[in-house]
Amino acid sequence: MLQIKDLHVSVGDKAILKGINLEIKPGEIHAIMGPNGSGKSTLSHILSGKSGYTVTGGSVTYQGKDLLDMAPEIRAREGVFLAFQYPVEIPGVSNIYLLKAALNSIRKHQGQSEVDAMDFLTLVKDKVRLLEMDEKFLYRAVNEGFSGGEKKRNEILQMAILEPKLCIMDETDSGLDIDALKIVSEGVNSLRSADRSFVMVTHYQRLLDYIKPDFVHVLAHGQIVKSGGAELALELEEKGYSWVEVDQAAA
Amino acid sequence: MSASAQEINNLISQDYKQGFVTELETDTFPPGLDEAVIHRLSKIKNEPEFMLEYRLKAFRHWQTMKSPEWAFVNFEPIDYQAISYYSAPKRKEDGPKSLDEIDPQILEAYKKLGIPLDEQERLAGVAVDAVFDSVSVATTFKGKLKDAGVIFCPISEALREHPDLIKQYLGSVVPHTDNYFAALNAAVFTDGSFVYIPKGVRCPMELSTYFRINAANTGQFERTLIIADEGSHVSYLEGCTAPMRDENQLHAAVVELVAMKDAVIKYSTVQNWYPGDKNGLGGIYNFVTKRADCRGENSKVSWTQVETGSAITWKYPSCVLTGDNSTGEFYSVALTNNYQQADTGTKMIHIGKNTSSTIISKGISAGRAQNTYRGLVKVLKSAENARNYTQCDSLLVGDKCGAHTFPYIEVKQPSAQVEHEATTSKISEDQLFFCQQRGLSAEDAVSMIVNGFCKEVFRELPMEFAVEAQALLGLSLEGSVG
């Protein structure tokens, strides 16, 4: 699904990622953890195509193609989805309009016909129920006046409808209370499948109580300093990030 | 990579689809303006004597006036002697009696614009008056309207056939002394639409006028007069396009609306005059005076405008709320791109008791364009319990454009309530990236965000035109992101 090889990324003159190597196979969930400033968000941004970063070395291959060469909308249409840490508001544009426009642009790219209005409504309503959202959200402007939890649930709703192959979740747990976290996690869990992979970028371990990762990677100073199974997250929670940082310094 | 600020500024390859020229034999006056030209104009139109006198009076007044300089627009002084004041497709003595007699080239031109004049092909329920340069070439559904008692015809025809109505109402809302361009228009106007809705009649269909400038070096001076008698109801729409030319062309129109007791007039404009090229060369100067008089009690006038064209727009559709309990509304979307300049807004003059007005203005500026909202809310001593609500929002696309707001509020009646809200926002890179990350191209994203911004105005437009307006916005923004 995704191979990251010796990826170096900088912002201006400042090197942020200094040689990331990561391989993600279909169906796998990888958690990327790390202290503030370790480069976690940069990694999710560079995968999804946000501007303002310079790749100074290495490669990212997605389904056999050079991901870094694609425009962000092409990545989206090819199945890369970023669940934003801070979802933006778009006044006057209803949620359902955005969803339909997005779904149709993806379908068109994949050689499918545009979705029929009735079928679309049925699809959307099913997903809304799944995420325990109020149908009224569909007709409100995108994220406008939404609470933090509602915005994150809205991201998962988009994910559920667009059915991406690679989901990148950027600090999805930030700003969520425990109930919202549960609902969001259940939504994500329901989307797990053998051909869909997840990259979960998170600062805290608590999200991983609800979404169990196959692998945990610890990012520090722009490099993956430790990788392991789900248990690594618990160990981190107990010992703190200084543990891996010291560990790395000692090595 | 997503569109950076720099790329957003990499404006603009505008695709103006209405920019074609129709090759025709025309009767065109040589450039220049003096009393002899006005005599000739009045004669060619076969006008009654009072009209000639009216024109000459206006012309003499115009000569004493100066071009206004207070608007936030920049242009070289116009040489009024270099403009031709009349251009019309050549035709037989009496003009075409039916569509069969109209030059097929003209029919073809309108068809290309999406306005087939053949009644069978027209959108059901919309009657069209087609004004080509200085003359009306066709008016559809006249028969059906006549059955309802509605008069819908070229104003040049109304001058001959309904002189009493013209004498009573022409210049009664916008006098020839009103302003520089209104005076010029009164002197040299050539055609436009005339509408009279009799007492208690609800006009059975939407009325519309499609203005087309075709000839080079001519000005278009259109004059529209709509009278809604007691208890009547009418919805009217105008559309405008012109060929792409490197020279600027002048369009100086006057529109007068009169609403009597309990009458309702809804006036919608989709203005898409040629805006000039991406370097600001050419385009129409759109200097227009539009005003409604809500003369009777409980009357209502609603202006809705979508302004995407013209090199310069100078236009303030206004309402004089004379009748008690009368209502004025102004909904506006003004989009400027490249080097376009717009100084537009409204005036709401409250005279009667319990009068109310609403102003919703959405200005969008892209490229190096300057977009100004200028509005006046004036409450006279007599206007007890007058109310006004104004909302004025500006959206910037890129960082080389400007948005300006000049609200004027004059209140002489202490019981009045006047509210003004204004916002300025920018399409952020985060919004663009978000939409792109969901699969939309940067251009579709900008178009969607702008349409969202304009929603409150679009919902005031008649259905078919709302769709057209949305498409037009998308087109006008083409190339506004890298």
XYZ file of C-alpha atoms in Angstrom:
733
model
C 0.000 0.000 0.000
C 2.513 2.595 1.144
C 6.310 2.591 1.234
C 8.185 5.525 2.718
C 11.906 5.348 2.063
C 14.502 7.578 3.708
C 12.165 10.566 3.550
C 13.697 13.947 4.327
C 11.469 16.999 4.554
C 12.183 20.569 5.518
C 10.277 23.795 6.010
C 12.409 26.644 4.795
C 15.939 25.862 6.013
C 14.773 23.735 8.880
C 14.913 19.973 8.486
C 11.823 18.412 10.072
C 11.859 14.791 8.901
C 15.319 13.259 8.723
C 15.074 9.877 7.084
C 11.733 8.180 7.700
C 11.316 4.576 6.669
C 7.925 2.944 6.921
C 6.029 0.236 5.123
C 2.281 -0.143 5.454
C 0.461 -3.163 4.073
C -3.242 -3.327 3.215
C -5.464 -3.667 6.270
C -2.832 -2.562 8.764
C -3.174 0.112 11.393
C -0.029 2.017 12.254
C 0.107 4.471 15.113
C 2.668 7.253 14.927
C 3.367 8.656 18.358
C 5.800 11.234 19.535
C 6.322 14.388 21.548
C 5.349 17.825 20.294
C 7.623 19.025 17.534
C 8.781 15.540 16.581
C 7.406 15.882 13.029
C 4.139 13.922 13.384
C 1.923 16.497 11.719
C 4.512 17.141 9.024
C 4.359 13.468 8.131
C 0.563 13.521 7.734
C 0.739 16.769 5.770
C 3.404 15.566 3.400
C 1.456 12.374 2.693
C -1.713 14.297 1.928
C -0.035 17.000 -0.173
C -0.237 20.193 1.869
C 1.945 22.968 0.502
C 4.762 24.671 2.361
C 7.070 21.646 2.699
C 10.132 20.721 0.670
C 11.104 17.122 0.145
C 14.897 17.064 0.249
C 15.357 13.331 -0.140
C 13.767 9.914 -0.254
C 10.541 8.652 -1.778
C 6.950 7.752 -1.015
C 5.304 5.062 -3.105
C 1.557 4.534 -2.898
C 0.076 1.563 -4.708
C 3.113 1.465 -6.941
C 2.913 5.174 -7.838
C 5.022 8.140 -6.787
C 2.738 9.781 -4.232
C 4.800 12.958 -3.925
C 4.306 13.642 -7.613
C 0.520 13.835 -7.324
C -1.574 16.964 -6.690
C -3.519 16.760 -3.419
C -6.852 16.257 -5.194
C -5.367 13.406 -7.232
C -4.142 11.744 -4.046
C -7.634 12.098 -2.615
C -9.178 10.598 -5.737
C -6.661 7.759 -5.583
C -7.884 6.962 -2.089
C -5.708 8.930 0.328
C -7.761 10.593 3.041
C -6.591 12.972 5.730
C -8.783 13.401 8.786
C -7.788 16.899 9.830
C -6.632 17.914 13.269
C -8.421 21.234 12.786
C -11.238 20.769 10.236
C -11.960 24.072 8.484
C -15.291 25.853 8.279
C -16.828 26.666 4.899
C -19.716 29.106 5.417
C -22.721 28.730 3.131
C -21.669 25.347 1.725
C -23.798 22.572 3.132
C -22.168 19.420 4.367
C -24.205 17.284 2.023
C -23.197 19.402 -0.974
C -19.507 19.022 -0.177
C -19.911 15.276 0.362
C -21.650 14.813 -2.950
C -19.146 16.964 -4.864
C -16.261 15.081 -3.262
C -17.750 11.639 -3.861
C -18.510 12.453 -7.482
C -15.041 13.815 -8.196
C -13.578 10.602 -6.787
C -15.997 8.388 -8.707
C -15.298 10.273 -11.916
C -11.558 9.772 -11.441
C -12.137 6.079 -10.942
C -14.200 5.826 -14.111
C -17.559 5.474 -12.360
C -20.730 7.408 -13.097
C -21.960 10.164 -10.809
C -24.002 8.959 -7.900
C -27.771 9.210 -8.228
C -29.335 11.735 -5.827
C -31.627 9.188 -4.147
C -28.917 6.567 -3.754
C -26.642 9.203 -2.341
C -29.182 10.270 0.245
C -29.694 6.679 1.340
C -25.947 6.154 1.620
C -25.411 9.322 3.601
C -28.271 8.658 5.994
C -26.940 5.181 6.746
C -23.542 6.567 7.622
C -25.026 9.356 9.703
C -26.859 6.799 11.826
C -23.680 4.782 12.193
C -21.871 7.781 13.664
C -24.837 8.733 15.824
C -25.036 12.142 14.202
C -28.152 14.228 13.759
C -29.328 14.370 10.140
C -29.570 18.115 10.523
C -25.786 18.231 10.316
C -26.006 17.329 6.654
C -27.749 20.580 5.851
C -25.645 22.847 8.007
C -22.668 24.656 6.540
C -19.476 22.592 6.643
C -18.188 22.639 10.235
C -19.636 26.092 10.862
C -20.546 26.418 14.507
C -19.767 22.734 15.123
C -18.288 21.740 18.482
C -14.843 20.124 18.473
C -16.402 16.684 18.787
C -18.898 17.345 15.991
C -16.119 18.448 13.673
C -14.172 15.248 14.268
C -17.258 13.117 13.787
C -17.875 14.992 10.575
C -14.390 13.995 9.401
C -15.181 10.371 10.073
C -18.499 10.763 8.225
C -16.598 12.002 5.200
C -14.226 9.084 5.521
C -17.135 6.655 5.715
C -18.701 8.047 2.552
C -15.584 8.508 0.455
C -14.284 5.028 1.358
C -10.565 5.752 1.042
C -7.866 3.100 0.937
C -5.366 4.917 3.118
C -6.702 6.947 6.038
C -4.366 9.357 7.753
C -5.736 10.559 11.055
C -4.006 13.640 12.369
C -4.499 13.947 16.141
C -8.103 12.873 15.792
C -8.390 12.462 19.554
C -7.406 16.035 20.384
C -10.296 18.045 21.726
C -12.584 15.042 22.143
C -14.320 14.152 25.374
C -14.557 10.503 26.280
C -18.016 9.955 24.774
C -17.085 11.549 21.476
C -13.847 9.602 21.441
C -15.822 6.368 21.778
C -18.193 7.243 18.952
C -15.364 8.320 16.667
C -13.412 5.162 17.455
C -16.393 2.942 16.807
C -16.840 4.692 13.491
C -13.231 4.053 12.570
C -13.394 0.442 13.737
C -16.432 -0.149 11.562
C -14.399 1.031 8.584
C -11.552 -1.383 9.201
C -11.176 -3.852 6.414
C -8.581 -6.086 4.822
C -7.838 -3.595 2.080
C -7.988 -0.345 4.022
C -4.993 0.919 5.981
C -4.761 3.558 8.678
C -2.024 5.857 9.870
C -2.988 7.310 13.224
C -0.951 10.236 14.367
C -1.461 10.825 18.051
C 0.200 12.308 21.075
C -1.613 10.231 23.665
C -2.147 6.565 24.118
C -5.841 6.809 25.020
C -7.098 6.678 21.401
C -5.291 3.358 21.073
C -7.441 1.923 23.865
C -10.317 2.129 21.421
C -8.602 1.556 18.106
C -6.054 -1.173 18.486
C -3.043 -0.668 16.224
C -0.988 -3.409 14.628
C 2.173 -1.358 14.923
C 3.310 1.581 16.981
C 6.143 3.843 15.868
C 7.712 6.507 17.986
C 8.851 9.630 16.205
C 11.432 11.896 17.784
C 13.569 14.623 16.210
C 12.359 13.683 12.746
C 13.154 9.989 12.915
C 11.388 6.802 13.937
C 13.311 5.876 17.042
C 11.351 2.847 18.116
C 8.812 0.503 16.576
C 6.789 -2.256 18.126
C 3.352 -3.716 18.686
C 0.405 -2.223 20.530
C 2.124 -2.802 23.845
C 4.733 -0.164 22.994
C 2.088 2.513 23.398
C 1.339 1.367 26.936
C 4.992 1.349 27.808
C 5.304 4.897 26.453
C 2.321 6.016 28.482
C 4.007 4.714 31.583
C 7.535 5.942 30.985
C 6.961 9.100 28.959
C 8.636 10.210 25.746
C 11.894 11.060 27.511
C 12.391 7.314 27.774
C 12.761 6.800 24.015
C 14.619 10.035 23.533
C 17.159 9.087 26.224
C 17.225 5.592 24.825
C 18.085 6.939 21.416
C 20.742 9.265 22.803
C 22.328 6.325 24.614
C 22.325 4.287 21.426
C 1.059 20.438 -3.778
C -1.938 22.572 -2.934
C -2.331 26.126 -4.170
C -0.020 28.475 -2.334
C -0.719 32.175 -1.935
C 1.585 32.823 -4.860
C -0.284 30.422 -7.069
C -3.630 31.849 -6.029
C -2.300 35.102 -7.399
C -1.336 33.549 -10.681
C -4.460 34.950 -12.174
C -6.097 34.648 -14.725
C -7.089 33.075 -17.945
C -10.603 34.206 -18.269
C -12.885 32.487 -20.634
C -15.556 34.935 -21.815
C -17.901 32.839 -23.863
C -20.108 35.664 -25.088
C -17.244 37.557 -26.715
C -18.153 36.893 -30.349
C -19.085 39.548 -32.909
C -22.030 39.208 -35.275
C -21.280 40.555 -38.762
C -24.221 42.645 -39.880
C -25.108 45.537 -42.078
C -26.000 48.358 -39.774
C -27.342 51.863 -39.728
C -24.839 53.609 -37.541
C -24.502 57.292 -36.763
C -21.035 58.717 -37.164
C -19.384 59.433 -33.813
C -20.241 62.697 -32.155
C -22.926 64.313 -30.039
C -24.765 67.592 -30.556
C -28.367 68.716 -30.832
C -28.503 67.643 -34.456
C -27.711 64.067 -33.435
C -30.543 64.160 -30.932
C -32.945 65.504 -33.559
C -31.901 62.711 -35.880
C -32.224 60.086 -33.182
C -35.707 61.208 -32.226
C -36.714 61.293 -35.863
C -35.395 57.835 -36.724
C -37.383 56.523 -33.764
C -40.483 58.347 -34.969
C -40.995 59.889 -31.561
C -43.686 62.336 -30.473
C -42.638 65.964 -30.175
C -42.630 65.989 -26.350
C -39.905 63.351 -26.359
C -37.610 65.450 -28.513
C -38.101 68.362 -26.161
C -37.394 66.149 -23.172
C -34.186 64.915 -24.782
C -32.974 68.396 -25.682
C -33.699 69.685 -22.183
C -31.682 66.788 -20.760
C -28.845 67.351 -23.221
C -28.596 71.042 -22.368
C -28.530 70.191 -18.691
C -25.908 67.483 -19.226
C -23.614 69.992 -20.872
C -23.555 71.978 -17.628
C -22.565 68.935 -15.565
C -19.284 67.233 -14.722
C -18.500 63.530 -14.702
C -18.689 62.357 -11.070
C -15.374 61.683 -9.387
C -16.384 60.423 -5.979
C -16.528 56.728 -6.890
C -13.569 54.502 -6.019
C -12.754 53.768 -9.646
C -10.077 54.924 -12.036
C -10.428 55.514 -15.744
C -9.299 57.907 -18.429
C -11.831 60.659 -19.196
C -14.361 59.509 -21.782
C -14.401 61.324 -25.114
C -18.117 61.657 -25.724
C -17.511 62.924 -29.242
C -15.761 59.672 -30.179
C -18.831 57.545 -29.493
C -21.583 56.711 -31.931
C -24.989 57.202 -30.362
C -26.998 54.954 -32.595
C -26.352 51.639 -34.243
C -29.007 49.254 -35.432
C -29.087 46.257 -37.726
C -30.399 47.330 -41.143
C -34.011 46.438 -41.674
C -37.035 47.142 -43.768
C -39.003 50.360 -43.421
C -41.373 49.276 -40.691
C -39.170 46.853 -38.850
C -39.835 43.175 -38.496
C -43.438 42.177 -37.844
C -42.617 38.647 -36.868
C -39.609 36.547 -36.040
C -39.446 35.376 -39.655
C -38.447 38.858 -40.713
C -35.565 39.219 -38.281
C -32.094 38.841 -39.714
C -31.167 35.168 -39.196
C -27.723 36.369 -38.050
C -29.327 38.089 -35.085
C -31.463 35.081 -34.218
C -28.294 33.020 -34.414
C -26.465 35.434 -32.095
C -29.163 35.139 -29.446
C -29.253 31.397 -29.838
C -25.516 31.301 -29.221
C -26.116 33.287 -26.057
C -28.605 30.694 -24.917
C -31.604 32.956 -25.543
C -33.530 31.415 -28.426
C -36.177 33.932 -29.460
C -38.361 31.283 -30.973
C -41.224 31.057 -28.501
C -41.457 27.295 -28.788
C -37.900 26.967 -27.614
C -38.076 29.479 -24.814
C -38.220 28.457 -21.225
C -41.882 28.146 -20.521
C -43.045 31.103 -18.541
C -40.436 33.684 -19.540
C -41.107 36.442 -22.041
C -38.057 38.109 -23.580
C -37.379 41.518 -25.070
C -34.127 41.332 -27.017
C -32.233 44.598 -27.336
C -29.417 44.553 -29.874
C -27.208 47.660 -29.733
C -29.654 50.572 -29.993
C -32.876 48.768 -30.864
C -35.189 46.089 -29.638
C -35.189 43.298 -32.220
C -37.858 41.052 -30.797
C -40.270 40.689 -27.939
C -41.722 37.273 -27.310
C -45.070 36.229 -25.864
C -46.576 39.662 -26.492
C -49.931 38.140 -27.344
C -50.233 36.060 -24.234
C -49.255 39.023 -22.074
C -51.744 41.262 -23.802
C -54.522 38.862 -22.886
C -53.622 39.460 -19.251
C -53.606 43.221 -19.837
C -49.851 43.436 -19.413
C -47.932 45.777 -21.677
C -44.417 44.525 -22.399
C -42.740 46.183 -25.344
C -39.683 48.133 -26.441
C -39.726 51.592 -24.893
C -39.435 53.127 -28.372
C -42.747 51.497 -29.218
C -44.302 52.629 -25.926
C -43.325 56.223 -26.763
C -45.513 56.017 -29.832
C -48.309 53.822 -28.535
C -48.630 54.716 -24.878
C -47.547 58.361 -24.768
C -49.785 59.135 -21.784
C -48.118 56.556 -19.585
C -44.702 57.726 -20.748
C -45.528 61.379 -20.076
C -46.800 60.520 -16.645
C -43.965 58.264 -15.514
C -40.790 58.726 -17.564
C -38.291 60.691 -15.508
C -40.585 60.665 -12.491
C -38.205 58.453 -10.503
C -34.882 59.423 -12.060
C -35.226 63.007 -13.309
C -32.999 64.097 -16.182
C -31.160 66.336 -13.715
C -30.356 63.452 -11.368
C -26.745 62.805 -12.287
C -24.299 63.078 -15.145
C -24.976 59.679 -16.690
C -28.723 59.851 -16.125
C -28.791 63.206 -17.932
C -26.809 61.762 -20.819
C -29.135 58.789 -20.961
C -32.224 60.994 -20.988
C -30.772 62.858 -23.972
C -29.712 59.893 -26.079
C -31.403 56.707 -24.861
C -32.320 54.470 -27.747
C -34.198 51.456 -26.488
C -35.024 49.313 -23.532
C -38.130 47.748 -22.130
C -41.435 49.167 -21.053
C -43.684 47.264 -18.698
C -47.108 48.192 -17.386
C -48.973 45.812 -15.119
C -52.564 46.927 -14.612
C -54.405 46.994 -11.295
C -54.703 43.695 -9.515
C -52.891 41.691 -12.192
C -50.293 39.139 -11.338
C -48.062 38.963 -14.406
C -48.543 35.424 -15.773
C -44.859 34.930 -16.635
C -41.388 36.177 -15.836
C -40.410 39.107 -18.026
C -36.869 39.565 -19.157
C -34.748 41.760 -21.342
C -31.520 40.603 -22.875
C -29.169 43.434 -23.738
C -26.488 42.778 -26.292
C -23.845 45.244 -27.408
C -22.500 44.185 -30.802
C -21.301 47.205 -32.790
C -17.894 48.734 -32.066
C -17.401 52.314 -30.871
C -21.004 52.713 -29.908
C -22.531 53.402 -26.584
C -25.581 51.588 -25.384
C -28.045 53.840 -23.630
C -30.901 51.753 -22.488
C -33.946 52.987 -20.710
C -36.303 50.758 -18.840
C -39.539 51.772 -17.184
C -41.682 49.408 -15.171
C -44.977 50.485 -13.678
C -46.808 48.152 -11.341
C -50.268 49.514 -10.701
C -52.227 48.899 -7.495
C -52.112 45.356 -6.197
C -50.133 44.029 -9.178
C -47.150 41.743 -9.164
C -44.255 41.320 -11.581
C -40.874 39.613 -11.722
C -38.404 40.968 -14.249
C -34.907 39.902 -15.204
C -32.222 41.446 -17.342
C -29.116 39.881 -18.805
C -26.241 41.594 -20.583
C -23.276 40.556 -22.744
C -20.921 42.132 -25.272
C -18.099 41.118 -27.663
C -14.470 41.156 -26.595
C -12.779 44.326 -27.805
C -9.665 46.190 -26.799
C -11.490 49.514 -26.594
C -13.702 50.375 -23.691
C -17.368 50.813 -24.486
C -19.895 52.835 -22.567
C -23.160 51.478 -21.299
C -25.138 54.157 -19.468
C -28.589 52.940 -18.578
C -31.452 54.288 -16.549
C -34.024 52.006 -14.996
C -37.100 53.398 -13.289
C -39.565 51.347 -11.300
C -42.847 52.600 -9.926
C -44.781 50.482 -7.431
C -48.263 51.671 -6.510
C -50.317 50.603 -3.499
C -49.851 46.911 -2.597
C -47.782 46.304 -5.755
C -44.702 44.078 -5.811
C -41.801 44.354 -8.248
C -38.943 41.924 -8.218
C -36.095 43.033 -10.456
C -33.158 40.694 -11.036
C -30.013 41.392 -12.997
C -27.346 39.054 -14.236
C -24.753 41.443 -15.611
C -22.014 39.848 -17.663
C -20.728 42.608 -19.912
C -17.273 41.949 -21.309
C -14.914 42.629 -18.371
C -11.758 43.315 -20.357
C -8.827 40.967 -20.732
C -6.515 39.767 -18.008
C -4.323 42.836 -18.327
C -7.256 45.168 -17.962
C -7.508 46.057 -21.649
C -10.983 46.747 -23.001
C -14.288 45.996 -21.346
C -17.532 47.814 -20.754
C -17.987 50.880 -18.585
C -21.250 50.097 -16.896
C -22.548 53.389 -15.477
C -26.093 52.793 -14.492
C -28.788 54.579 -12.512
C -31.491 52.313 -11.190
C -34.127 53.516 -8.828
C -37.507 52.400 -7.609
C -40.225 54.507 -6.120
C -42.403 52.591 -3.696
C -45.093 55.164 -4.174
C -48.062 53.372 -2.679
C -48.790 51.946 0.751
C -47.564 48.384 1.353
C -45.686 48.346 -1.909
C -42.507 46.355 -2.238
C -39.513 46.433 -4.535
C -36.765 43.884 -4.436
C -33.524 44.337 -6.389
C -31.317 41.303 -6.881
C -28.141 41.700 -8.852
C -25.313 39.405 -9.840
C -22.574 41.548 -11.300
C -19.676 39.617 -12.776
C -18.867 41.558 -15.937
C -17.788 45.074 -16.985
C -14.396 46.725 -16.645
C -15.990 49.299 -14.376
C -19.318 49.084 -12.632
C -20.894 52.192 -11.138
C -24.343 51.326 -10.035
C -26.613 51.812 -7.020
C -30.070 50.312 -7.456
C -32.101 52.224 -4.912
C -35.514 52.401 -3.312
C -37.407 55.510 -2.365
C -39.844 54.282 0.251
C -42.548 56.892 -0.084
C -45.634 54.865 0.786
C -46.362 53.920 4.391
C -45.431 50.317 5.242
C -43.493 49.968 1.994
C -40.503 47.660 1.727
C -37.246 47.878 -0.188
C -34.746 45.070 -0.626
C -31.321 44.908 -2.208
C -29.476 41.634 -2.678
C -26.185 41.889 -4.470
C -23.279 39.750 -5.538
C -20.492 41.702 -7.184
C -17.499 39.759 -8.383
C -14.412 41.461 -9.737
C -11.389 39.672 -11.153
C -8.202 40.747 -12.950
C -8.320 44.556 -13.228
C -12.070 44.966 -12.903
C -13.384 47.759 -10.700
C -16.783 47.879 -9.088
C -18.273 50.634 -6.994
C -21.749 49.435 -6.282
C -24.366 49.387 -3.571
C -27.731 50.905 -2.902
C -29.664 53.781 -1.418
C -32.661 53.230 0.795
C -34.580 56.446 1.392
C -37.207 56.067 4.102
C -40.002 58.643 3.826
C -43.217 56.826 4.779
C -44.121 55.454 8.196
C -43.187 51.882 9.132
C -41.047 51.510 6.039
C -38.450 48.792 6.094
C -35.416 47.932 4.038
C -32.946 45.071 3.832
C -29.526 45.203 2.224
C -27.450 42.080 1.703
C -24.272 42.761 -0.243
C -21.610 40.202 -1.120
C -18.466 41.507 -2.745
C -15.850 39.120 -4.105
C -12.526 40.386 -5.252
C -9.851 38.371 -7.050
C -6.770 39.177 -9.091
C -5.944 42.874 -8.864
C -9.548 43.939 -8.766
C -11.055 46.601 -6.537
C -14.512 46.017 -5.165
C -16.365 48.710 -3.284
C -19.669 48.669 -1.496
C -21.211 52.132 -1.191
C -24.575 52.428 0.460
C -26.831 55.078 1.888
C -29.573 54.515 4.414
C -31.506 57.708 4.936
C -34.416 57.997 7.332
C -36.407 61.214 7.038
C -38.230 62.873 9.910
C -41.534 61.584 8.540
C -40.475 57.929 8.571
C -41.667 56.858 11.992
C -40.648 53.346 13.009
C -38.491 52.902 9.943
C -36.230 49.882 9.998
C -33.156 48.919 8.088
C -30.905 45.917 8.238
C -27.657 45.966 6.296
C -25.220 43.120 5.932
C -22.173 43.732 3.906
C -19.646 40.936 3.396
C -16.442 40.952 1.400
C -14.417 37.980 0.285
C -10.871 38.255 -0.997
C -9.273 35.683 -3.286
C -5.522 36.181 -3.262
C -3.638 39.134 -1.803
C -3.418 41.685 -4.628
C -7.077 42.692 -4.653
C -9.037 45.132 -2.559
C -12.407 45.314 -0.830
C -13.818 48.577 0.465
C -16.989 49.506 2.280
C -18.487 52.970 2.504
C -21.757 52.889 4.399
C -23.543 56.228 4.878
C -26.315 56.410 7.439
C -28.465 59.511 7.988
C -31.274 59.247 10.483
C -33.593 62.137 11.336
C -36.307 60.112 13.052
C -35.551 58.914 16.593
C -37.873 55.890 16.435
C -35.894 54.391 13.544
C -33.880 51.205 13.933
C -30.856 50.849 11.706
C -28.483 47.896 11.845
C -25.258 47.475 9.947
C -23.077 44.394 9.927
C -19.944 43.978 7.888
C -17.328 41.260 7.510
C -14.249 40.781 5.396
C -12.797 37.344 4.888
C -10.309 35.628 2.700
C -10.383 32.217 1.103
C -7.730 30.571 3.205
C -5.160 28.101 2.010
C -6.513 25.772 4.677
C -10.002 25.876 3.145
C -8.587 25.193 -0.299
C -6.401 22.361 0.923
C -9.298 20.844 2.820
C -11.468 20.779 -0.317
C -8.626 19.446 -2.442
C -7.971 16.741 0.119
C -11.583 15.683 -0.401
C -10.978 15.357 -4.145
C -12.035 18.754 -5.542
C -9.757 20.682 -7.868
C -8.569 24.065 -6.582
C -10.837 25.850 -9.071
C -13.896 23.851 -8.101
C -13.043 24.516 -4.485
C -12.859 28.291 -4.988
C -16.071 28.219 -6.962
C -17.793 26.215 -4.236
C -16.546 28.484 -1.456
C -17.603 31.610 -3.386
C -21.011 30.146 -4.149
C -21.431 29.339 -0.479
C -20.532 32.921 0.346
C -23.211 34.178 -2.063
C -25.940 31.777 -1.020
C -28.170 34.344 0.670
C -28.344 36.332 -2.565
C -28.708 33.414 -4.969
C -31.765 32.145 -3.185
C -33.497 35.418 -4.102
C -33.031 34.777 -7.825
C -35.661 33.003 -9.915
C -34.734 29.320 -10.116
C -33.402 29.126 -13.703
C -31.308 32.212 -13.212
C -29.881 31.048 -9.917
C -28.393 28.101 -11.767
C -27.090 30.404 -14.497
C -25.606 32.774 -11.924
C -23.769 29.984 -10.137
C -22.308 28.739 -13.392
C -21.316 32.296 -14.276
C -19.464 32.778 -11.001
C -17.519 29.604 -11.620
C -16.636 30.825 -15.108
C -15.628 34.300 -13.988
C -13.283 32.830 -11.421
C -11.683 30.507 -13.924
C -7.942 30.806 -13.636
C -8.097 32.556 -10.287
C -6.033 29.797 -8.706
C -2.814 28.314 -9.956
